Coordinates of C-alpha atoms in Angstrom, one line a residue:
X276 CA 104.0 8.3 26.0
X277 CA 106.0 11.9 27.0
X278 CA 104.4 14.8 29.0
X279 CA 103.6 17.7 27.1
X280 CA 106.1 20.4 27.4
X281 CA 105.7 24.2 29.0
X282 CA 105.9 25.2 25.3
X283 CA 103.1 23.4 24.1
X284 CA 101.2 24.1 27.4
X285 CA 101.7 27.9 26.2
X286 CA 100.9 27.7 23.2
X287 CA 97.6 26.0 23.9
X288 CA 96.8 28.5 26.3
X289 CA 97.5 31.2 23.5
X290 CA 95.3 29.1 21.2
X291 CA 91.5 29.2 23.9
X292 CA 92.3 32.3 24.8
X293 CA 92.0 34.0 21.0
X294 CA 89.3 31.8 20.6
X295 CA 87.4 33.4 24.0
X296 CA 88.2 36.8 23.5
X297 CA 85.9 37.6 20.4
X298 CA 83.4 36.5 21.9
X299 CA 84.1 37.6 25.5
X300 CA 84.5 40.8 23.2
X301 CA 81.0 40.7 22.0
X302 CA 79.3 39.8 25.4
X303 CA 81.0 42.7 26.4
X304 CA 79.9 45.6 24.1
X305 CA 75.9 43.9 24.5
X306 CA 76.3 44.7 27.5
X307 CA 77.2 48.0 27.8
X308 CA 76.3 48.7 23.7
X309 CA 77.2 52.4 24.2
X310 CA 80.9 52.0 25.0
X311 CA 81.5 50.6 22.3
X312 CA 80.0 52.4 19.8
X313 CA 76.3 50.1 18.8
X314 CA 73.7 52.8 18.9
X315 CA 71.6 51.5 16.6
X316 CA 70.5 48.2 18.0
X317 CA 68.0 47.8 21.0
X318 CA 70.2 45.4 23.3
X319 CA 67.2 42.8 22.4
X320 CA 68.4 43.1 19.0
X321 CA 71.5 42.2 19.8
X322 CA 72.3 39.8 21.6
X323 CA 69.3 37.8 19.9
X324 CA 71.6 38.4 16.9
X325 CA 74.6 37.5 19.1
X326 CA 73.2 34.2 20.5
X327 CA 71.9 33.4 16.8
X328 CA 75.9 34.2 15.9
X329 CA 77.2 31.4 17.9
X330 CA 75.1 28.7 17.5
X331 CA 75.2 29.2 13.7
X332 CA 79.6 29.1 13.8
X333 CA 80.5 28.0 16.6
X334 CA 81.5 24.5 14.2
X335 CA 82.9 26.8 12.0
X336 CA 84.8 28.4 14.2
X337 CA 85.9 25.3 16.4
X338 CA 86.6 22.7 14.2
X339 CA 89.3 24.8 12.4
X340 CA 91.1 25.9 16.0
X341 CA 90.6 22.3 16.9
X342 CA 92.2 21.2 13.7
X343 CA 95.4 23.6 14.3
X344 CA 96.0 23.3 17.9
X345 CA 95.8 18.7 16.4
X346 CA 98.8 19.3 14.1
X347 CA 100.7 21.9 15.9
X348 CA 100.6 19.4 19.1
X349 CA 101.4 16.6 16.5
X350 CA 104.3 18.1 14.9
X351 CA 106.2 19.3 18.3
X352 CA 105.4 15.5 19.3
X353 CA 107.6 14.1 16.6
X354 CA 110.1 17.3 15.9
X355 CA 110.7 16.4 20.5
X356 CA 110.5 12.2 19.5
X357 CA 113.3 13.5 16.3
X358 CA 115.2 15.2 18.8
X359 CA 115.8 12.5 21.8
X360 CA 116.2 9.3 19.0
X361 CA 119.6 11.8 17.3
X362 CA 120.2 12.4 20.4
X363 CA 120.4 8.5 21.7
X364 CA 121.9 7.9 18.7
X365 CA 124.0 9.8 18.9
X366 CA 125.3 9.1 22.7
X367 CA 125.2 4.9 21.6
X368 CA 128.0 5.5 19.2
X369 CA 130.2 7.5 21.6
X370 CA 129.1 4.9 24.1
X371 CA 130.7 2.4 21.6
X372 CA 133.6 4.2 20.2
X373 CA 134.5 5.2 23.8
X374 CA 134.7 1.1 24.6
X375 CA 136.1 0.2 21.7
X376 CA 138.7 2.6 22.7
X377 CA 139.6 1.3 26.0
X378 CA 143.0 0.1 27.2
X379 CA 144.5 -3.7 26.8
X380 CA 141.1 -3.8 24.8
X381 CA 142.6 -7.5 24.1
X382 CA 138.7 -9.6 23.4
X383 CA 136.0 -8.8 21.7
X384 CA 134.2 -7.1 24.8
X385 CA 136.0 -4.2 26.9
X386 CA 134.7 -6.0 30.6
X387 CA 133.9 -3.4 33.6
X388 CA 133.4 -4.5 36.8
X389 CA 130.7 -4.0 38.6
X390 CA 128.6 -4.6 41.5
X391 CA 124.8 -5.6 39.8
X392 CA 122.4 -7.8 42.2
X393 CA 120.7 -10.3 39.6
X394 CA 118.4 -13.0 39.3
X395 CA 118.4 -16.3 37.3
X396 CA 116.6 -19.5 36.7
X397 CA 118.5 -22.5 35.4
X398 CA 116.8 -23.7 31.5
X399 CA 116.0 -27.3 31.8
X400 CA 115.1 -29.1 28.1
X401 CA 114.2 -25.4 26.9
X402 CA 112.1 -24.4 29.6
X403 CA 113.5 -22.1 32.6
X404 CA 112.6 -23.8 36.0
X405 CA 110.8 -22.4 38.7
X406 CA 113.0 -22.4 41.3
X407 CA 114.8 -18.0 41.4
X408 CA 118.4 -17.9 42.4
X409 CA 120.4 -14.9 43.6
X410 CA 123.7 -13.7 42.6
X411 CA 126.0 -10.8 41.6
X412 CA 127.5 -9.7 38.2
X413 CA 130.9 -8.6 39.2
X414 CA 131.8 -7.7 35.9
X415 CA 129.9 -7.3 32.8
X416 CA 130.6 -7.1 29.0
X417 CA 128.5 -6.3 25.9
X418 CA 128.9 -10.5 25.5
X419 CA 128.6 -11.9 28.9
X420 CA 129.4 -11.6 32.1
X421 CA 131.0 -12.7 36.3
X422 CA 128.3 -14.2 38.3
X423 CA 129.0 -14.4 41.7
X424 CA 126.3 -17.2 43.7
X425 CA 125.6 -19.4 46.1
X426 CA 124.3 -22.1 43.6
X427 CA 126.3 -24.6 42.6
X428 CA 127.3 -23.5 39.0
X429 CA 128.5 -26.1 36.2
X430 CA 129.8 -25.9 32.5
X431 CA 127.1 -26.4 30.1
X432 CA 124.7 -25.3 32.6
X433 CA 121.8 -22.3 30.8
X434 CA 120.0 -19.5 32.8
X435 CA 117.6 -17.4 32.3
X436 CA 119.1 -13.7 33.8
X437 CA 117.1 -10.7 34.7
X438 CA 119.6 -8.0 34.8
X439 CA 118.0 -4.2 35.9
X440 CA 120.8 -1.8 35.1
X441 CA 118.8 1.0 36.1
X442 CA 114.5 1.1 37.7
X443 CA 113.9 1.4 33.9
X444 CA 115.7 -1.0 32.7
X445 CA 115.3 -4.2 33.3
X446 CA 116.5 -7.0 30.5
X447 CA 116.0 -10.4 30.7
X448 CA 119.2 -12.6 29.3
X449 CA 120.0 -16.6 27.9
X450 CA 123.3 -17.5 28.4
X451 CA 125.5 -20.3 28.5
X452 CA 127.9 -21.6 31.8
X453 CA 131.3 -21.6 30.1
X454 CA 133.6 -21.7 33.2
X455 CA 133.4 -21.7 36.7
X456 CA 135.7 -20.9 40.0
X457 CA 135.5 -21.6 43.9
X458 CA 137.5 -20.1 46.0
X459 CA 137.4 -23.1 48.5
X460 CA 136.4 -26.1 48.9
X461 CA 134.8 -25.9 51.8
X462 CA 132.6 -22.3 50.5
X463 CA 129.8 -22.9 48.6
X464 CA 130.1 -19.3 46.8
X465 CA 130.5 -19.4 43.0
X466 CA 131.9 -16.9 40.6
X467 CA 130.6 -18.3 37.2
X468 CA 131.6 -17.0 32.9
X469 CA 128.6 -16.7 31.8
X470 CA 128.6 -16.4 27.9
X471 CA 125.2 -14.4 26.8
X472 CA 123.3 -16.4 23.9
X473 CA 120.4 -14.9 21.4
X474 CA 120.9 -11.1 23.0
X475 CA 118.7 -8.8 21.2
X476 CA 121.4 -5.5 19.7
X477 CA 118.5 -3.2 21.4
X478 CA 120.1 -5.2 24.8
X479 CA 123.1 -5.2 23.9
X480 CA 123.1 -1.2 23.0
X481 CA 121.3 -0.8 26.4
X482 CA 124.3 -3.0 28.5
X483 CA 127.3 -1.0 25.7
X484 CA 125.6 2.4 27.0
X485 CA 125.4 1.1 30.8
X486 CA 128.8 0.6 30.6
X487 CA 129.9 3.4 29.0
X488 CA 128.4 5.9 32.5
X489 CA 130.1 3.7 34.6
X490 CA 133.3 3.6 33.1
X491 CA 132.9 7.6 33.8
X492 CA 131.7 7.6 36.9
X493 CA 134.4 5.3 38.0
X494 CA 137.1 7.2 36.2
X495 CA 134.7 10.5 37.8
X496 CA 135.0 9.2 41.7
X497 CA 138.7 8.7 41.2
X498 CA 139.9 12.1 39.7
X499 CA 137.6 13.6 42.9
X500 CA 139.5 11.6 45.8
X501 CA 142.9 12.6 43.7
X502 CA 141.5 15.8 43.9
X503 CA 140.7 16.1 47.6
X504 CA 137.0 16.6 46.7
X505 CA 133.5 15.4 47.9
X506 CA 132.7 12.5 46.2
X507 CA 129.2 13.0 46.1
X508 CA 129.0 17.2 45.4
X509 CA 132.7 17.5 43.9
X510 CA 133.8 20.6 46.3
X511 CA 136.4 21.6 47.9
X512 CA 136.9 18.6 51.1
X513 CA 138.9 20.3 54.7
X514 CA 142.4 18.2 55.2
X515 CA 140.2 16.7 57.8
X516 CA 137.7 15.1 56.2
X517 CA 139.0 14.3 53.2
X518 CA 139.7 10.4 54.7
X519 CA 135.8 10.5 54.7
X520 CA 135.2 11.4 50.8
X521 CA 132.6 13.4 51.4
X522 CA 131.7 16.4 53.0
X523 CA 129.1 17.0 56.4
X524 CA 126.6 18.1 53.8
X525 CA 126.7 15.3 51.7
X526 CA 127.6 12.5 54.5
X527 CA 124.2 13.7 56.1
X528 CA 122.3 12.9 53.5
X529 CA 123.8 9.7 52.6
X530 CA 122.9 8.8 56.4
X531 CA 119.1 9.5 55.9
X532 CA 118.4 7.5 52.8
X533 CA 120.6 5.0 54.5

C-alpha cells in the first residue's frame, strides 16, 4: 500500500482541527462566560449542559466526520492509482514503440547487451533440480537471452532462471537452451542461447521496459563521454579529467560506495 501523500495528511489534520475547534470554543466559553457574552447561565449550569451535549451528540458529530474522511481518502487513493496505472501504460507503450523502431531490427525481438547476474536450476522431468547455478546474462530480449556460465549446458536443456532487473523486480522464467558456444576446449565456460517459455505478458512487459531504460542509459552515457561530461552527474569535465570519465566529487562518491 502506498504511503499517504502530504495532501492527505493536511486534509486529515484540517478536518480533525475543525472537529476539535467547536468543543474547544465551547469549553473556553464555559471557563470565561462573561468574556463570551454568556451572562444568563451559572457556570455549573453551563458545564452540565455542555457535558450533556457532548455525551448525547458525540456520535452524531463523529460518524459523519469519519465517513467524510474515509470517502475522501478512498477517492484520493483511487485517483492516484488511476494516474499511476495510466502512466505505467504510457511508459510501456513508449518502450514498445522505441524497441520496435531500433535500427537493425531483423528478428522478432531486438537484443540489448547487458551484464546482469542471474541464477538458474536445471529442470528434469518437469521438476527443478535442487542445485543452484550462477550465471551472467550478456544480452537480453523479450523472447530470450544469452547466458554465460561455468555449467556445461547442452542444446535442449530446460532451465528455471531467476532474473533480478532491479531491487524490486525479480522474475522466475522457464527457458530452453537452443544453442551453445565454447571459447575453446580448455575453457569450461559456456555461453548458451536460451529461449523463454510460457512467459506471462506481465513478465515480458517488465523486460521490455528494462530494455528501454537500459538503452536510454547507454545512449545518454555515450553522449556524455563524447561531450566531455561527467558520466555520473553530467557536469563539464576539465580536459585533464576527461579520461577518468568522472569529476572529482563523483569519483570520491564512487570510491566510498565501493
